[in-house]
Amino acid sequence: GVDQLDIYFASYLPQFFYSMIAPITLFVVLCFINWQSALILLGCVPLIPISIALVQTFAKKLLSKYWGQYTALGDTFLEDLQGLTTLKIYQADGYKSEKMDEEAEKFRKITMKVLTMQLNSITIMDIVAYGGAALGMIVAILQYRAGHTDLTGTLFIILLSADFFIPMRQLGSFFHVAMNGMAASDKIFALLDVKKEETGEIADEVPQTNDLCMQDLSF
């Protein structure tokens, strides 16, 4: 998951600043055409980051469990693979195979939970984005019918209403991959923060001239 940190720094962070600037810029431009429609569109935009923030509180705990299960499964598999000869000798390979199946099943369940969380988050963001754009279009048409805007201004608002939400929606798509990278970085920092144990006094060096001898050794 370390490679996903590149997406966090190269895609997520630039998109974060862009998604903040773009709606405000469009709001200023559309205010000269019809401020009611512009205000409605701008007011719906914060609903996307609010939904992202709500998902993030749940996603942190879930992703922490996911990466813990992921590393545990990898460690168990590597340990069993390295000790396969010993397991075969003591006829314990069947037992270890059952334990691996249990670990794999746990990992499958936590993976499905992560995917479900991501799909639910995407669905919420899509509903907010499409609903906000549709609401802005409806207000623009009502303003046109009331004679507060001309046809050009109304078409301009309709064509740009989706652009209010596209940057924030794109930020949401980067968010899930970036969270995977951040979960991996937390593991890295936890590893780097582990303090080195004190070894106590330095042992004397073994003299190079001594001969070592073993006899009457049995097993």
Short mmCIF file of C-alpha atoms in Angstrom, two decimals:
data_model
loop_
_atom_site.label_atom_id
_atom_site.label_comp_id
_atom_site.label_asym_id
_atom_site.label_seq_id
_atom_site.Cartn_x
_atom_site.Cartn_y
_atom_site.Cartn_z
CA GLY A 1 0.00 0.00 0.00
CA VAL A 2 3.01 2.33 0.17
CA ASP A 3 2.80 3.06 -3.57
CA GLN A 4 -0.65 4.59 -2.99
CA LEU A 5 1.02 7.42 -1.08
CA ASP A 6 2.03 8.75 -4.50
CA ILE A 7 -1.65 9.21 -5.34
CA TYR A 8 -2.14 11.05 -2.04
CA PHE A 9 0.61 13.61 -2.72
CA ALA A 10 0.39 13.77 -6.54
CA SER A 11 -3.40 13.66 -7.01
CA TYR A 12 -5.37 14.03 -3.76
CA LEU A 13 -3.67 17.14 -2.30
CA PRO A 14 -3.68 19.17 -5.59
CA GLN A 15 -7.30 18.14 -6.20
CA PHE A 16 -8.16 19.22 -2.64
CA PHE A 17 -7.03 22.81 -3.26
CA TYR A 18 -8.57 22.85 -6.74
CA SER A 19 -11.93 21.63 -5.41
CA MET A 20 -11.92 24.50 -2.88
CA ILE A 21 -11.06 27.22 -5.40
CA ALA A 22 -13.22 26.12 -8.38
CA PRO A 23 -16.71 26.44 -6.79
CA ILE A 24 -15.91 29.86 -5.30
CA THR A 25 -14.63 31.09 -8.68
CA LEU A 26 -17.77 29.84 -10.46
CA PHE A 27 -19.95 31.41 -7.76
CA VAL A 28 -18.37 34.83 -8.32
CA VAL A 29 -18.83 34.52 -12.09
CA LEU A 30 -22.46 33.34 -11.90
CA CYS A 31 -23.38 36.02 -9.35
CA PHE A 32 -23.24 38.56 -12.20
CA ILE A 33 -25.84 36.47 -14.07
CA ASN A 34 -28.18 35.27 -11.32
CA TRP A 35 -27.14 35.25 -7.69
CA GLN A 36 -30.02 33.02 -6.50
CA SER A 37 -28.96 30.10 -8.71
CA ALA A 38 -25.28 30.64 -7.86
CA LEU A 39 -26.07 30.63 -4.13
CA ILE A 40 -28.08 27.39 -4.39
CA LEU A 41 -25.24 25.66 -6.28
CA LEU A 42 -22.58 26.89 -3.86
CA GLY A 43 -24.69 25.85 -0.86
CA CYS A 44 -24.94 22.25 -2.10
CA VAL A 45 -21.19 21.87 -2.68
CA PRO A 46 -20.20 21.57 1.04
CA LEU A 47 -22.50 18.54 1.37
CA ILE A 48 -19.91 16.43 -0.49
CA PRO A 49 -16.97 17.11 1.89
CA ILE A 50 -19.35 16.67 4.83
CA SER A 51 -20.22 13.21 3.55
CA ILE A 52 -16.50 12.52 2.99
CA ALA A 53 -15.71 13.59 6.57
CA LEU A 54 -18.43 11.33 7.95
CA VAL A 55 -17.10 8.41 5.92
CA GLN A 56 -13.53 9.20 7.00
CA THR A 57 -14.33 8.71 10.69
CA PHE A 58 -15.63 5.24 9.91
CA ALA A 59 -13.04 4.48 7.24
CA LYS A 60 -10.03 5.06 9.52
CA LYS A 61 -11.09 2.35 11.96
CA LEU A 62 -12.09 -0.02 9.17
CA LEU A 63 -8.90 0.47 7.16
CA SER A 64 -6.80 0.00 10.28
CA LYS A 65 -8.46 -3.39 10.82
CA TYR A 66 -8.09 -4.15 7.10
CA TRP A 67 -4.34 -3.54 7.03
CA GLY A 68 -3.88 -5.40 10.31
CA GLN A 69 -5.66 -8.43 8.87
CA TYR A 70 -3.76 -8.04 5.60
CA THR A 71 -0.34 -8.08 7.25
CA ALA A 72 -1.34 -10.90 9.62
CA LEU A 73 -2.40 -13.05 6.68
CA GLY A 74 0.85 -12.32 4.85
CA ASP A 75 2.95 -13.12 7.91
CA THR A 76 1.09 -16.38 8.55
CA PHE A 77 1.39 -17.47 4.92
CA LEU A 78 5.13 -16.71 4.81
CA GLU A 79 5.75 -18.48 8.12
CA ASP A 80 3.86 -21.60 7.00
CA LEU A 81 5.60 -21.60 3.65
CA GLN A 82 9.06 -21.37 5.21
CA GLY A 83 8.25 -24.13 7.71
CA LEU A 84 6.43 -26.38 5.24
CA THR A 85 9.03 -29.14 5.48
CA THR A 86 8.79 -29.20 9.27
CA LEU A 87 4.98 -29.21 9.11
CA LYS A 88 5.02 -32.18 6.72
CA ILE A 89 7.43 -34.10 8.97
CA TYR A 90 5.22 -33.63 12.04
CA GLN A 91 2.04 -34.08 9.95
CA ALA A 92 0.76 -30.66 11.02
CA ASP A 93 0.26 -29.30 7.49
CA GLY A 94 -3.48 -30.09 7.56
CA TYR A 95 -3.95 -28.13 10.79
CA LYS A 96 -2.03 -25.13 9.41
CA SER A 97 -4.05 -25.32 6.22
CA GLU A 98 -7.27 -24.99 8.23
CA LYS A 99 -5.83 -22.01 10.14
CA MET A 100 -4.88 -20.37 6.84
CA ASP A 101 -8.44 -20.88 5.58
CA GLU A 102 -9.75 -19.14 8.70
CA GLU A 103 -7.35 -16.19 8.23
CA ALA A 104 -8.27 -15.93 4.55
CA GLU A 105 -11.98 -15.92 5.40
CA LYS A 106 -11.47 -13.10 7.92
CA PHE A 107 -9.57 -11.12 5.29
CA ARG A 108 -12.32 -11.72 2.72
CA LYS A 109 -14.97 -10.39 5.12
CA ILE A 110 -12.99 -7.25 6.02
CA THR A 111 -12.27 -6.64 2.31
CA MET A 112 -15.98 -6.83 1.50
CA LYS A 113 -16.67 -4.33 4.31
CA VAL A 114 -14.11 -1.91 2.84
CA LEU A 115 -15.62 -2.24 -0.64
CA THR A 116 -19.14 -1.76 0.74
CA MET A 117 -18.04 1.38 2.59
CA GLN A 118 -16.43 2.78 -0.57
CA LEU A 119 -19.47 2.04 -2.74
CA ASN A 120 -21.84 3.61 -0.21
CA SER A 121 -19.65 6.70 -0.03
CA ILE A 122 -19.55 7.00 -3.83
CA THR A 123 -23.34 6.62 -4.00
CA ILE A 124 -23.87 9.40 -1.45
CA MET A 125 -21.50 11.74 -3.33
CA ASP A 126 -23.22 11.01 -6.65
CA ILE A 127 -26.65 11.74 -5.16
CA VAL A 128 -25.41 15.05 -3.74
CA ALA A 129 -23.62 16.04 -6.96
CA TYR A 130 -26.45 15.19 -9.37
CA GLY A 131 -29.12 16.46 -7.00
CA GLY A 132 -27.32 19.77 -6.45
CA ALA A 133 -26.76 20.28 -10.18
CA ALA A 134 -30.42 19.48 -10.93
CA LEU A 135 -31.58 21.88 -8.21
CA GLY A 136 -29.40 24.65 -9.65
CA MET A 137 -30.82 24.04 -13.13
CA ILE A 138 -34.41 24.12 -11.83
CA VAL A 139 -33.79 27.42 -10.02
CA ALA A 140 -32.19 28.88 -13.17
CA ILE A 141 -35.23 27.90 -15.26
CA LEU A 142 -37.62 29.36 -12.68
CA GLN A 143 -35.60 32.58 -12.67
CA TYR A 144 -35.83 32.67 -16.47
CA ARG A 145 -39.60 32.18 -16.37
CA ALA A 146 -39.85 34.99 -13.82
CA GLY A 147 -37.87 37.24 -16.15
CA HIS A 148 -34.87 37.69 -13.84
CA THR A 149 -32.39 36.23 -16.36
CA ASP A 150 -32.22 36.03 -20.15
CA LEU A 151 -31.92 32.85 -22.22
CA THR A 152 -28.12 33.14 -22.56
CA GLY A 153 -27.61 33.49 -18.84
CA THR A 154 -29.94 30.55 -18.12
CA LEU A 155 -28.09 28.29 -20.57
CA PHE A 156 -24.79 29.45 -19.09
CA ILE A 157 -25.92 28.44 -15.58
CA ILE A 158 -27.28 25.08 -16.79
CA LEU A 159 -24.04 24.23 -18.60
CA LEU A 160 -21.84 25.21 -15.64
CA SER A 161 -23.98 23.77 -12.84
CA ALA A 162 -22.27 20.36 -13.04
CA ASP A 163 -18.83 22.01 -12.87
CA PHE A 164 -19.63 23.13 -9.34
CA PHE A 165 -19.57 19.51 -8.21
CA ILE A 166 -17.12 17.76 -10.57
CA PRO A 167 -13.92 18.90 -8.72
CA MET A 168 -15.30 17.86 -5.33
CA ARG A 169 -16.63 14.61 -6.79
CA GLN A 170 -13.18 13.87 -8.23
CA LEU A 171 -11.70 14.58 -4.81
CA GLY A 172 -13.99 11.94 -3.37
CA SER A 173 -12.76 9.33 -5.85
CA PHE A 174 -9.14 10.09 -4.90
CA PHE A 175 -10.06 10.02 -1.23
CA HIS A 176 -10.51 6.25 -0.96
CA VAL A 177 -7.16 5.44 -2.58
CA ALA A 178 -5.47 8.16 -0.52
CA MET A 179 -6.90 6.66 2.68
CA ASN A 180 -5.28 3.31 1.79
CA GLY A 181 -1.95 5.10 1.43
CA MET A 182 -2.41 6.97 4.70
CA ALA A 183 -3.23 3.72 6.51
CA ALA A 184 -0.01 2.24 5.15
CA SER A 185 1.95 5.35 6.21
CA ASP A 186 0.57 5.00 9.77
CA LYS A 187 2.07 1.51 9.88
CA ILE A 188 5.40 2.88 8.62
CA PHE A 189 5.50 5.62 11.27
CA ALA A 190 4.53 3.12 13.98
CA LEU A 191 7.46 0.96 12.89
CA LEU A 192 9.85 3.94 12.84
CA ASP A 193 8.72 5.01 16.32
CA VAL A 194 9.61 1.68 17.89
CA LYS A 195 12.41 2.37 20.37
CA LYS A 196 15.53 0.28 20.25
CA GLU A 197 15.88 -1.90 23.31
CA GLU A 198 18.84 -1.28 25.59
CA THR A 199 21.28 -4.18 25.37
CA GLY A 200 23.05 -3.35 28.65
CA GLU A 201 26.78 -3.86 28.99
CA ILE A 202 28.82 -4.59 25.91
CA ALA A 203 29.99 -8.20 25.94
CA ASP A 204 33.69 -8.94 25.70
CA GLU A 205 34.94 -10.03 22.32
CA VAL A 206 35.67 -13.71 21.88
CA PRO A 207 39.46 -14.27 21.70
CA GLN A 208 40.56 -15.39 18.26
CA THR A 209 43.16 -17.89 19.60
CA ASN A 210 40.78 -20.16 21.58
CA ASP A 211 39.81 -23.55 20.18
CA LEU A 212 36.28 -24.84 20.64
CA CYS A 213 35.65 -28.54 21.19
CA MET A 214 32.44 -30.59 21.41
CA GLN A 215 32.25 -34.22 22.52
CA ASP A 216 29.71 -36.78 23.77
CA LEU A 217 26.94 -34.82 22.07
CA SER A 218 23.68 -36.66 21.40
CA PHE A 219 20.06 -35.93 20.49
#
